[in-house]
CSV table of C-alpha atoms in Angstrom, one decimal:
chain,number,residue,atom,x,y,z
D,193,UNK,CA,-260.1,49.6,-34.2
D,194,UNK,CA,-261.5,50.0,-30.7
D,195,UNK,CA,-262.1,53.0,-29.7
D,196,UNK,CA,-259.8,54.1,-26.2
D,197,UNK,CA,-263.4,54.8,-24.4
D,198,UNK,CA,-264.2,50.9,-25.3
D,199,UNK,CA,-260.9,49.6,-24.4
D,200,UNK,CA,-261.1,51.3,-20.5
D,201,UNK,CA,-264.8,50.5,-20.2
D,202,UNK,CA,-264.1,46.5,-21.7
D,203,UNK,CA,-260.8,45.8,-21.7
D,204,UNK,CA,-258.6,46.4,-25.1
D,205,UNK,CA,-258.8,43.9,-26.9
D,206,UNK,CA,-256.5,45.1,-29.8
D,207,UNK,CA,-253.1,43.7,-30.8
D,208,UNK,CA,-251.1,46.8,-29.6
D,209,UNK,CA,-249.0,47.5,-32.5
D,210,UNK,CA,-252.4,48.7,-34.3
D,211,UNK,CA,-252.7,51.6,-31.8
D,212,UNK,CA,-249.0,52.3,-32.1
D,213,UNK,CA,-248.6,52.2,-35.9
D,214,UNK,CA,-252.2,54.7,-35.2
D,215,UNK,CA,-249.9,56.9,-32.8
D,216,UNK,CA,-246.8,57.0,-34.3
D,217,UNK,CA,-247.2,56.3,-38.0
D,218,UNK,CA,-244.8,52.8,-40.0
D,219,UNK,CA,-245.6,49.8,-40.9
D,220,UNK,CA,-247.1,47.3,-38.5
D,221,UNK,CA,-244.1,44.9,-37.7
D,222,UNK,CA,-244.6,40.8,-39.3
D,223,UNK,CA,-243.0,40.1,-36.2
D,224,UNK,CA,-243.9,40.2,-32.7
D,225,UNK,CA,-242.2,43.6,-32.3
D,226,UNK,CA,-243.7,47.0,-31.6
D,227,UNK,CA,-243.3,49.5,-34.7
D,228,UNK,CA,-239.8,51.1,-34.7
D,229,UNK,CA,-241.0,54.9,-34.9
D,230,UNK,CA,-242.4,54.1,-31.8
D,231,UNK,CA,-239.8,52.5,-29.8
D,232,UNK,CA,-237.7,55.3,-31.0
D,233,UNK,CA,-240.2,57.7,-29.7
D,234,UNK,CA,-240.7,55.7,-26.2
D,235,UNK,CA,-237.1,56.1,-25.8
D,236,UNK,CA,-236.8,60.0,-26.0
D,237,UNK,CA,-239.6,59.7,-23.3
D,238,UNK,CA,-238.7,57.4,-20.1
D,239,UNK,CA,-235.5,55.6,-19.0
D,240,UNK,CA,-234.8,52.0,-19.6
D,241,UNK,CA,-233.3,52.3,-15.9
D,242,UNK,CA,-236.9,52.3,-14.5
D,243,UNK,CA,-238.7,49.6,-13.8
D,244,UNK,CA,-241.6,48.7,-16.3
D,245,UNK,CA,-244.4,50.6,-14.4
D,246,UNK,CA,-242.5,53.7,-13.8
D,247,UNK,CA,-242.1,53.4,-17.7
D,248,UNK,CA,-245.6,52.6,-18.5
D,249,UNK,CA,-246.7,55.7,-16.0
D,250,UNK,CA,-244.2,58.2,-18.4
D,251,UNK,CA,-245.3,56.7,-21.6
D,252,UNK,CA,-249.1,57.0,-20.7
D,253,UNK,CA,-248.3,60.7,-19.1
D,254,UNK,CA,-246.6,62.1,-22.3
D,255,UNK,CA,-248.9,60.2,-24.8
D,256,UNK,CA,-252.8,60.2,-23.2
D,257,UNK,CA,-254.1,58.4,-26.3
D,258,UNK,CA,-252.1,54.9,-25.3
D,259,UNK,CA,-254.0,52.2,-23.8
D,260,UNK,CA,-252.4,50.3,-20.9
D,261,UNK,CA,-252.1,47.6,-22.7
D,262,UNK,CA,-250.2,49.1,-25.5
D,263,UNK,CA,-248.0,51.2,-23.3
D,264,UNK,CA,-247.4,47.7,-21.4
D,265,UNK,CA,-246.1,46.0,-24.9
D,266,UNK,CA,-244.0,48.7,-25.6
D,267,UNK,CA,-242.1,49.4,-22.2
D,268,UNK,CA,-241.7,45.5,-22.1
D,269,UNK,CA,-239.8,46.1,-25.2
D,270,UNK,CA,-237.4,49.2,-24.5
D,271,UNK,CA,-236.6,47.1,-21.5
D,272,UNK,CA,-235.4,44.1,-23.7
D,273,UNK,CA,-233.2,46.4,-25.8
């Protein structure tokens, strides 16, 4: 996995749902989908209300770990449900 320092320096390069299933713990999805322990935590955190960069701002502020480009696959997914 790419490490987070990487990833701001060089762009992330990861599929996202690695760094999730990292995070947040389940099984990486077969499908295109981010892992469901962490769409249920992404929920508790932001409102689907917002639009998606007032949602990737709250995910990034409450977890620091996530990459933009995983907090970006996951808020376009609350936003879907």
């Amino acid at each position: 996995m790419q490490s987070e320092r990487a990833a701001k320096i060089f762009g992330d390069r990861e599929d996202p749902r690695v760094r999730l299933v990292e995070l947040f713990g389940g099984d990486l999805p077969v499908g295109g989908q981010p892992p469901e322990a962490a769409l249920r935590w992404a929920q508790t955190v932001s409102s689907a209300d917002h639009d998606e960069v007032v949602v990737v701002r709250d995910l990034r502020r409450a977890e620091p770990r996530l990459t933009l480009r995983a907090a970006t696959f996951l808020a376009r997914h609350l936003a879907r449900r």
